[in-house]
Amino acid sequence: MSMAPTFAYHPDEAEAEKASNSYLMSLIAIMVGFPLPIINLMATLFFYIANRKSTYFVRWHCIQALLSQLSLFVINTIGFWWTVSVFFREDEHVSNPYLAYVITVFVVNVFELALTIVAAIKTRKGQHVSWWFYGPLTQMMCKP
Amino acid sequence: MKKTILQAFILLSMAAGIYLLISRVDWMKLFRIEKMTDALEQKLGDMVWAGMEEQSIEEGKEYQRVDSLVTAICKSNGFERKKIKLHIMGDSEVNAFALPDRHMVVHTGLINAVHNNDELSGVLAHEIAHMELSHVMKKLLKQMGYTLLISITTGEAGGGAIKELLGMLSSTAYDRKLEKDADIKAIEYLKKTGISPNGFADFLYRLGEKDGSLGSLSWISTHPDSKERAKYIREKAGR
């Protein structure tokens, strides 16, 4: 899912750290906000806002992290509200489609978590990481 | 741009594919959820009923009347009559309710309040529908939770919890949608039995009017908007 193309320039140490932090932000948020999917999105959004005037490399990775959290937010939100209705609505109950969805959400989150860890490590080393779909999308949104 | 859209499409298809693949597995069976719930239901049903058994009338004219109506509904709808544990209680309250593990309790107050067998069949079909649609356990799991229900069966929750559970099932309504689902199923059962659902609607309408001669109206106070229910039952009965 990830590619390692060359970036327009080689980022310095401080840039690499900040870019890596954008991914770490979503990692920390996953642990804190697992039942509340909005927390992950808010964390990466605030980090992006704080760094929106930063260098191209930092902005690029902040946007990629934000976009990936956005799609995860949609998937997790559906799971969250489905779970709430299973607990509180009498006409909703634990069913096979519900369990399959929860397991899918878990698989997708684990996959995303692994990708995020790899991206955080690589960008910390100053390497550029462009994810499949999210990379080109970020490229369209983020200009030097 | 086209490439990104294509990638988005592939990504979405992959997510949907993962979900479809995972949903092929019978997780309910794998996690033994249904088996566990069935065992819990049986235990709860036995425990709740043990506390009420003394007031039960298991023979006589009233029992036979209700039994024949329940048997007719079961026979026409392919339900095993033996699975329904019918109990008549000597109580003037107009009430009938389902307990876990297919215990069905009918008060003599209800039997005296109906004008004919069609009306009584309507209420019985409604309670059978609650049992067939697993509404009893759904309600208990929702309002008390799995852990509390298990602790009731192990005796950890104390005797008060069983009383609370009984009170909940005999005096509080299911949510609106479940009540409507049970009404619609009841219409289906009645039609298959050759009984006009209009009797059921008439009874509901009368209860909605809060006829003073009916005495204490538990069944209706737990089943709101009875006039509205009578209206849609009449509409569906006509089809």
CSV table of C-alpha atoms in Angstrom, one decimal:
chain,number,residue,atom,x,y,z
A,1,MET,CA,0.0,0.0,0.0
A,2,SER,CA,2.9,2.4,0.3
A,3,MET,CA,5.4,3.6,-2.2
A,4,ALA,CA,8.7,5.4,-1.5
A,5,PRO,CA,9.1,7.9,-4.3
A,6,THR,CA,11.6,10.7,-4.0
A,7,PHE,CA,10.4,14.0,-2.7
A,8,ALA,CA,11.1,17.4,-4.2
A,9,TYR,CA,13.9,17.9,-1.8
A,10,HIS,CA,15.6,16.2,1.2
A,11,PRO,CA,14.0,17.4,4.5
A,12,ASP,CA,16.2,18.4,7.4
A,13,GLU,CA,16.1,16.8,10.8
A,14,ALA,CA,13.4,19.2,12.3
A,15,GLU,CA,11.1,18.7,9.3
A,16,ALA,CA,11.4,14.9,9.5
A,17,GLU,CA,10.5,15.0,13.1
A,18,LYS,CA,7.4,17.1,12.6
A,19,ALA,CA,6.3,15.0,9.6
A,20,SER,CA,6.8,11.8,11.7
A,21,ASN,CA,4.8,13.4,14.5
A,22,SER,CA,1.8,13.9,12.3
A,23,TYR,CA,1.5,10.1,12.0
A,24,LEU,CA,2.3,9.6,15.7
A,25,MET,CA,-0.5,12.0,16.5
A,26,SER,CA,-3.0,9.6,14.9
A,27,LEU,CA,-1.4,6.7,16.7
A,28,ILE,CA,-1.7,8.2,20.1
A,29,ALA,CA,-5.3,9.3,19.3
A,30,ILE,CA,-6.2,5.7,18.3
A,31,MET,CA,-5.3,4.6,21.8
A,32,VAL,CA,-7.0,7.4,23.6
A,33,GLY,CA,-10.1,7.7,21.4
A,34,PHE,CA,-10.8,4.2,20.2
A,35,PRO,CA,-14.4,4.2,21.3
A,36,LEU,CA,-14.9,7.7,20.0
A,37,PRO,CA,-13.6,7.8,16.4
A,38,ILE,CA,-13.8,11.6,16.2
A,39,ILE,CA,-10.8,12.1,18.5
A,40,ASN,CA,-8.4,10.6,16.0
A,41,LEU,CA,-9.6,12.9,13.3
A,42,MET,CA,-9.5,16.0,15.6
A,43,ALA,CA,-6.0,15.2,16.7
A,44,THR,CA,-4.6,15.0,13.1
A,45,LEU,CA,-6.8,18.0,12.1
A,46,PHE,CA,-5.4,20.2,14.9
A,47,PHE,CA,-1.8,19.0,14.1
A,48,TYR,CA,-2.4,20.0,10.5
A,49,ILE,CA,-3.8,23.4,11.4
A,50,ALA,CA,-0.8,24.0,13.7
A,51,ASN,CA,1.6,23.1,10.9
A,52,ARG,CA,-0.4,24.5,7.9
A,53,LYS,CA,2.3,27.2,7.3
A,54,SER,CA,5.1,24.8,7.9
A,55,THR,CA,7.5,23.5,5.1
A,56,TYR,CA,6.2,21.5,2.1
A,57,PHE,CA,7.4,18.1,3.5
A,58,VAL,CA,5.7,18.6,6.9
A,59,ARG,CA,2.4,19.9,5.3
A,60,TRP,CA,2.4,17.0,2.8
A,61,HIS,CA,2.6,14.4,5.5
A,62,CYS,CA,0.2,16.2,7.8
A,63,ILE,CA,-2.4,16.1,4.9
A,64,GLN,CA,-1.8,12.5,4.1
A,65,ALA,CA,-2.2,11.5,7.8
A,66,LEU,CA,-5.4,13.6,8.0
A,67,LEU,CA,-6.9,12.1,4.8
A,68,SER,CA,-6.3,8.6,6.0
A,69,GLN,CA,-7.9,9.4,9.3
A,70,LEU,CA,-10.9,10.9,7.5
A,71,SER,CA,-11.7,7.6,5.8
A,72,LEU,CA,-11.1,5.7,9.0
A,73,PHE,CA,-13.4,8.1,10.8
A,74,VAL,CA,-16.3,7.2,8.4
A,75,ILE,CA,-15.7,3.4,8.9
A,76,ASN,CA,-15.3,3.7,12.7
A,77,THR,CA,-18.3,6.1,13.1
A,78,ILE,CA,-20.6,3.6,11.4
A,79,GLY,CA,-19.3,0.9,13.7
A,80,PHE,CA,-19.7,3.2,16.8
A,81,TRP,CA,-23.3,4.1,16.1
A,82,TRP,CA,-24.2,0.5,15.2
A,83,THR,CA,-22.8,-0.6,18.5
A,84,VAL,CA,-24.7,2.1,20.4
A,85,SER,CA,-27.9,1.0,18.7
A,86,VAL,CA,-27.2,-2.7,19.6
A,87,PHE,CA,-26.9,-1.6,23.2
A,88,PHE,CA,-29.8,0.8,23.5
A,89,ARG,CA,-32.4,-0.1,20.9
A,90,GLU,CA,-34.7,-3.0,21.5
A,91,ASP,CA,-35.1,-3.8,17.8
A,92,GLU,CA,-31.4,-3.9,17.2
A,93,HIS,CA,-29.3,-6.9,18.4
A,94,VAL,CA,-26.0,-8.7,18.0
A,95,SER,CA,-26.2,-10.3,14.5
A,96,ASN,CA,-23.8,-11.8,12.0
A,97,PRO,CA,-23.7,-8.7,9.8
A,98,TYR,CA,-22.9,-6.6,12.9
A,99,LEU,CA,-20.1,-8.9,14.1
A,100,ALA,CA,-18.7,-9.1,10.6
A,101,TYR,CA,-18.6,-5.3,10.4
A,102,VAL,CA,-16.9,-5.0,13.8
A,103,ILE,CA,-14.3,-7.5,12.8
A,104,THR,CA,-13.8,-5.6,9.5
A,105,VAL,CA,-13.4,-2.4,11.4
A,106,PHE,CA,-10.8,-4.1,13.6
A,107,VAL,CA,-8.9,-5.5,10.6
A,108,VAL,CA,-8.9,-2.1,8.8
A,109,ASN,CA,-7.8,-0.3,11.9
A,110,VAL,CA,-4.9,-2.8,12.5
A,111,PHE,CA,-3.9,-2.5,8.9
A,112,GLU,CA,-4.0,1.3,9.1
A,113,LEU,CA,-2.1,1.2,12.4
A,114,ALA,CA,0.7,-0.9,10.8
A,115,LEU,CA,0.9,1.5,7.8
A,116,THR,CA,1.0,4.5,10.2
A,117,ILE,CA,3.8,3.0,12.3
A,118,VAL,CA,5.9,2.3,9.1
A,119,ALA,CA,5.2,5.9,7.8
A,120,ALA,CA,6.2,7.4,11.2
A,121,ILE,CA,9.5,5.5,11.2
A,122,LYS,CA,10.3,6.3,7.6
A,123,THR,CA,9.5,10.0,7.7
A,124,ARG,CA,11.5,10.3,10.9
A,125,LYS,CA,14.5,9.1,8.9
A,126,GLY,CA,13.7,11.8,6.3
A,127,GLN,CA,12.3,9.3,3.8
A,128,HIS,CA,9.2,10.2,1.8
A,129,VAL,CA,6.2,7.8,2.1
A,130,SER,CA,3.3,8.1,-0.3
A,131,TRP,CA,0.4,5.8,0.3
A,132,TRP,CA,-1.7,4.2,-2.4
A,133,PHE,CA,-4.6,6.6,-3.2
A,134,TYR,CA,-3.9,8.9,-0.3
A,135,GLY,CA,-0.5,9.9,-1.8
A,136,PRO,CA,-1.8,11.1,-5.1
A,137,LEU,CA,-4.8,12.7,-3.4
A,138,THR,CA,-2.4,14.6,-1.1
A,139,GLN,CA,-0.3,15.6,-4.1
A,140,MET,CA,-3.3,17.2,-5.6
A,141,MET,CA,-4.1,19.1,-2.5
A,142,CYS,CA,-0.7,20.1,-1.3
A,143,LYS,CA,1.5,22.4,-3.5
A,144,PRO,CA,5.0,23.5,-2.7
B,1,MET,CA,-7.2,12.6,-11.4
B,2,LYS,CA,-8.7,9.6,-13.2
B,3,LYS,CA,-6.0,7.4,-11.6
B,4,THR,CA,-6.9,8.7,-8.1
B,5,ILE,CA,-10.6,8.1,-8.6
B,6,LEU,CA,-9.9,4.6,-9.9
B,7,GLN,CA,-7.7,4.0,-6.8
B,8,ALA,CA,-10.5,5.2,-4.6
B,9,PHE,CA,-12.9,2.9,-6.3
B,10,ILE,CA,-10.5,-0.1,-5.9
B,11,LEU,CA,-9.9,0.8,-2.2
B,12,LEU,CA,-13.7,0.9,-1.5
B,13,SER,CA,-14.2,-2.3,-3.4
B,14,MET,CA,-11.4,-3.9,-1.3
B,15,ALA,CA,-13.1,-2.8,1.9
B,16,ALA,CA,-16.5,-4.0,0.8
B,17,GLY,CA,-14.8,-7.3,-0.3
B,18,ILE,CA,-13.2,-7.8,3.1
B,19,TYR,CA,-16.6,-7.2,4.7
B,20,LEU,CA,-18.4,-9.6,2.4
B,21,LEU,CA,-15.7,-12.2,3.0
B,22,ILE,CA,-15.8,-11.9,6.8
B,23,SER,CA,-19.6,-11.9,6.8
B,24,ARG,CA,-19.5,-15.3,5.1
B,25,VAL,CA,-18.4,-16.8,8.4
B,26,ASP,CA,-21.2,-17.6,10.9
B,27,TRP,CA,-19.8,-15.6,13.8
B,28,MET,CA,-22.9,-16.1,15.9
B,29,LYS,CA,-22.3,-19.8,15.8
B,30,LEU,CA,-18.6,-19.5,16.2
B,31,PHE,CA,-18.9,-17.4,19.3
B,32,ARG,CA,-21.8,-19.6,20.5
B,33,ILE,CA,-23.9,-16.5,21.0
B,34,GLU,CA,-27.2,-18.1,20.2
B,35,LYS,CA,-26.5,-21.2,22.3
B,36,MET,CA,-25.5,-19.1,25.2
B,37,THR,CA,-28.6,-16.9,25.0
B,38,ASP,CA,-30.8,-20.0,24.7
B,39,ALA,CA,-29.3,-21.6,27.8
B,40,LEU,CA,-29.6,-18.3,29.7
B,41,GLU,CA,-33.2,-17.9,28.6
B,42,GLN,CA,-34.2,-21.3,29.7
B,43,LYS,CA,-32.6,-20.8,33.1
B,44,LEU,CA,-34.2,-17.3,33.5
B,45,GLY,CA,-37.6,-18.7,32.5
B,46,ASP,CA,-37.5,-21.5,35.0
B,47,MET,CA,-36.3,-19.2,37.8
B,48,VAL,CA,-39.0,-16.5,37.2
B,49,TRP,CA,-41.7,-19.1,36.8
B,50,ALA,CA,-40.7,-20.8,40.1
B,51,GLY,CA,-41.6,-17.7,41.9
B,52,MET,CA,-45.1,-17.5,40.5
B,53,GLU,CA,-46.0,-21.1,40.2
B,54,GLU,CA,-48.2,-21.1,43.3
B,55,GLN,CA,-50.7,-18.7,41.9
B,56,SER,CA,-51.1,-20.6,38.7
B,57,ILE,CA,-54.3,-22.4,37.6
B,58,GLU,CA,-53.3,-25.3,35.4
B,59,GLU,CA,-56.7,-26.8,34.8
B,60,GLY,CA,-60.4,-25.9,34.6
B,61,LYS,CA,-62.7,-24.2,32.1
B,62,GLU,CA,-60.6,-21.0,31.8
B,63,TYR,CA,-57.4,-23.0,31.2
B,64,GLN,CA,-59.1,-25.2,28.6
B,65,ARG,CA,-60.5,-22.2,26.8
B,66,VAL,CA,-57.1,-20.4,26.5
B,67,ASP,CA,-55.3,-23.7,25.8
B,68,SER,CA,-57.6,-24.5,22.8
B,69,LEU,CA,-57.1,-21.0,21.4
B,70,VAL,CA,-53.3,-21.2,21.7
B,71,THR,CA,-53.3,-24.7,20.3
B,72,ALA,CA,-55.3,-23.6,17.3
B,73,ILE,CA,-52.9,-20.7,16.6
B,74,CYS,CA,-49.9,-22.9,16.9
B,75,LYS,CA,-51.4,-25.6,14.7
B,76,SER,CA,-52.3,-23.2,11.9
B,77,ASN,CA,-48.9,-21.5,12.0
B,78,GLY,CA,-46.6,-24.5,12.4
B,79,PHE,CA,-45.5,-23.8,15.9
B,80,GLU,CA,-44.9,-26.6,18.4
B,81,ARG,CA,-47.6,-26.2,21.0
B,82,LYS,CA,-45.6,-28.1,23.6
B,83,LYS,CA,-42.9,-25.5,23.6
B,84,ILE,CA,-45.3,-22.8,24.9
B,85,LYS,CA,-45.8,-23.1,28.7
B,86,LEU,CA,-49.2,-21.7,29.3
B,87,HIS,CA,-50.2,-20.4,32.7
B,88,ILE,CA,-53.4,-18.9,33.9
B,89,MET,CA,-53.2,-16.7,36.9
B,90,GLY,CA,-56.1,-15.9,39.2
B,91,ASP,CA,-55.7,-12.1,39.0
B,92,SER,CA,-58.4,-9.5,38.3
B,93,GLU,CA,-55.9,-7.3,36.4
B,94,VAL,CA,-56.4,-7.3,32.6
B,95,ASN,CA,-53.0,-8.6,31.6
B,96,ALA,CA,-51.1,-11.1,29.6
B,97,PHE,CA,-47.4,-11.4,29.1
B,98,ALA,CA,-44.6,-13.6,27.9
B,99,LEU,CA,-41.7,-14.7,30.1
B,100,PRO,CA,-38.3,-16.1,29.0
B,101,ASP,CA,-38.3,-19.6,27.6
B,102,ARG,CA,-41.8,-19.4,26.2
B,103,HIS,CA,-43.8,-19.1,29.4
B,104,MET,CA,-47.0,-17.3,28.6
B,105,VAL,CA,-49.0,-15.9,31.5
B,106,VAL,CA,-52.7,-14.9,31.1
B,107,HIS,CA,-54.6,-13.3,33.9
B,108,THR,CA,-58.2,-14.3,34.6
B,109,GLY,CA,-59.0,-10.6,34.5
B,110,LEU,CA,-58.2,-10.6,30.8
B,111,ILE,CA,-60.3,-13.7,30.1
B,112,ASN,CA,-63.2,-12.0,31.8
B,113,ALA,CA,-62.7,-8.7,30.0
B,114,VAL,CA,-62.9,-10.1,26.4
B,115,HIS,CA,-66.3,-10.3,24.7
B,116,ASN,CA,-65.5,-13.4,22.6
B,117,ASN,CA,-62.7,-15.8,21.6
B,118,ASP,CA,-61.6,-13.7,18.6
B,119,GLU,CA,-60.6,-10.9,21.0
B,120,LEU,CA,-58.8,-13.3,23.3
B,121,SER,CA,-57.1,-14.9,20.4
B,122,GLY,CA,-55.8,-11.5,19.3
B,123,VAL,CA,-54.1,-10.9,22.6
B,124,LEU,CA,-52.7,-14.5,22.7
B,125,ALA,CA,-51.4,-14.2,19.1
B,126,HIS,CA,-49.7,-10.9,20.1
B,127,GLU,CA,-47.9,-12.6,23.0
B,128,ILE,CA,-47.0,-15.6,20.8
B,129,ALA,CA,-45.5,-13.1,18.3
B,130,HIS,CA,-43.4,-11.6,21.1
B,131,MET,CA,-42.1,-15.1,21.8
B,132,GLU,CA,-41.5,-16.1,18.2
B,133,LEU,CA,-39.7,-12.8,17.4
B,134,SER,CA,-37.4,-13.3,20.5
B,135,HIS,CA,-38.6,-10.0,21.9
B,136,VAL,CA,-38.5,-11.2,25.5
B,137,MET,CA,-34.7,-11.8,25.6
B,138,LYS,CA,-34.0,-8.8,23.4
B,139,LYS,CA,-35.8,-6.6,25.9
B,140,LEU,CA,-34.1,-8.2,28.9
B,141,LEU,CA,-30.6,-8.0,27.3
B,142,LYS,CA,-31.2,-4.4,26.5
B,143,GLN,CA,-32.5,-3.3,29.8
B,144,MET,CA,-30.6,-5.5,32.2
B,145,GLY,CA,-27.5,-6.5,30.2
B,146,TYR,CA,-25.9,-9.9,29.7
B,147,THR,CA,-23.8,-9.7,32.9
B,148,LEU,CA,-26.7,-9.0,35.2
B,149,LEU,CA,-28.8,-11.7,33.6
B,150,ILE,CA,-26.0,-14.2,34.1
B,151,SER,CA,-25.6,-13.1,37.7
B,152,ILE,CA,-29.3,-13.6,38.3
B,153,THR,CA,-29.1,-17.2,37.1
B,154,THR,CA,-26.0,-17.9,39.3
B,155,GLY,CA,-27.8,-16.3,42.3
B,156,GLU,CA,-25.2,-13.6,42.7
B,157,ALA,CA,-27.7,-10.8,41.9
B,158,GLY,CA,-30.1,-11.9,44.8
B,159,GLY,CA,-33.8,-12.6,44.8
B,160,GLY,CA,-34.7,-9.0,44.3
B,161,ALA,CA,-33.4,-9.0,40.7
B,162,ILE,CA,-35.8,-11.8,39.7
B,163,LYS,CA,-38.7,-9.7,41.0
B,164,GLU,CA,-37.4,-6.7,39.1
B,165,LEU,CA,-37.2,-8.8,36.0
B,166,LEU,CA,-40.7,-10.1,36.4
B,167,GLY,CA,-42.0,-6.6,37.1
B,168,MET,CA,-40.3,-5.4,33.9
B,169,LEU,CA,-41.8,-8.1,31.7
B,170,SER,CA,-45.3,-7.9,33.2
B,171,SER,CA,-45.8,-4.2,33.6
B,172,THR,CA,-43.6,-2.3,31.0
B,173,ALA,CA,-44.1,-2.2,27.3
B,174,TYR,CA,-41.6,-3.2,24.6
B,175,ASP,CA,-40.6,-0.3,22.5
B,176,ARG,CA,-43.0,1.0,19.9
B,177,LYS,CA,-41.4,-0.8,16.9
B,178,LEU,CA,-41.4,-4.2,18.7
B,179,GLU,CA,-45.1,-3.8,19.7
B,180,LYS,CA,-46.0,-3.0,16.1
B,181,ASP,CA,-44.0,-5.9,14.8
B,182,ALA,CA,-45.8,-8.2,17.3
B,183,ASP,CA,-49.2,-6.8,16.2
B,184,ILE,CA,-48.4,-7.3,12.5
B,185,LYS,CA,-47.2,-10.9,13.2
B,186,ALA,CA,-50.4,-11.5,15.3
B,187,ILE,CA,-52.6,-10.5,12.4
B,188,GLU,CA,-50.7,-13.0,10.2
B,189,TYR,CA,-51.2,-15.8,12.8
B,190,LEU,CA,-54.9,-14.9,13.2
B,191,LYS,CA,-55.5,-14.9,9.5
B,192,LYS,CA,-53.8,-18.3,9.1
B,193,THR,CA,-55.9,-19.6,11.9
B,194,GLY,CA,-59.1,-18.4,10.3
B,195,ILE,CA,-59.8,-15.8,12.9
B,196,SER,CA,-60.7,-12.2,12.0
B,197,PRO,CA,-58.2,-9.7,13.4
B,198,ASN,CA,-61.1,-7.3,13.8
B,199,GLY,CA,-61.8,-8.9,17.2
B,200,PHE,CA,-58.3,-8.0,18.4
B,201,ALA,CA,-58.8,-4.4,17.0
B,202,ASP,CA,-62.2,-4.2,18.8
B,203,PHE,CA,-60.7,-5.2,22.1
B,204,LEU,CA,-57.9,-2.7,21.7
B,205,TYR,CA,-60.3,0.0,20.8
B,206,ARG,CA,-62.4,-0.7,23.9
B,207,LEU,CA,-59.3,-0.7,26.1
B,208,GLY,CA,-58.4,2.6,24.5
B,209,GLU,CA,-61.7,4.0,25.5
B,210,LYS,CA,-60.7,2.9,29.1
B,211,ASP,CA,-64.0,1.2,29.6
B,212,GLY,CA,-64.7,1.4,33.4
B,213,SER,CA,-66.2,-2.1,33.4
B,214,LEU,CA,-62.8,-3.6,32.5
B,215,GLY,CA,-61.2,-2.9,35.8
B,216,SER,CA,-57.5,-2.6,36.2
B,217,LEU,CA,-55.9,-2.3,32.7
B,218,SER,CA,-52.3,-3.4,33.0
B,219,TRP,CA,-52.1,-4.7,29.5
B,220,ILE,CA,-53.2,-1.5,27.9
B,221,SER,CA,-51.2,0.7,30.2
B,222,THR,CA,-48.1,-1.2,29.0
B,223,HIS,CA,-49.2,-1.0,25.4
B,224,PRO,CA,-49.6,2.7,24.4
B,225,ASP,CA,-51.8,4.2,21.7
B,226,SER,CA,-54.2,1.3,21.5
B,227,LYS,CA,-56.7,3.3,19.4
B,228,GLU,CA,-54.0,3.8,16.8
B,229,ARG,CA,-53.1,0.1,17.0
B,230,ALA,CA,-56.7,-0.8,16.5
B,231,LYS,CA,-56.8,1.4,13.4
B,232,TYR,CA,-53.8,-0.2,11.7
B,233,ILE,CA,-54.9,-3.7,12.7
B,234,ARG,CA,-58.3,-3.0,11.0
B,235,GLU,CA,-56.5,-1.7,7.9
B,236,LYS,CA,-54.3,-4.7,7.7
B,237,ALA,CA,-57.1,-7.1,8.5
B,238,GLY,CA,-59.0,-5.8,5.5
B,239,ARG,CA,-56.2,-6.8,3.1
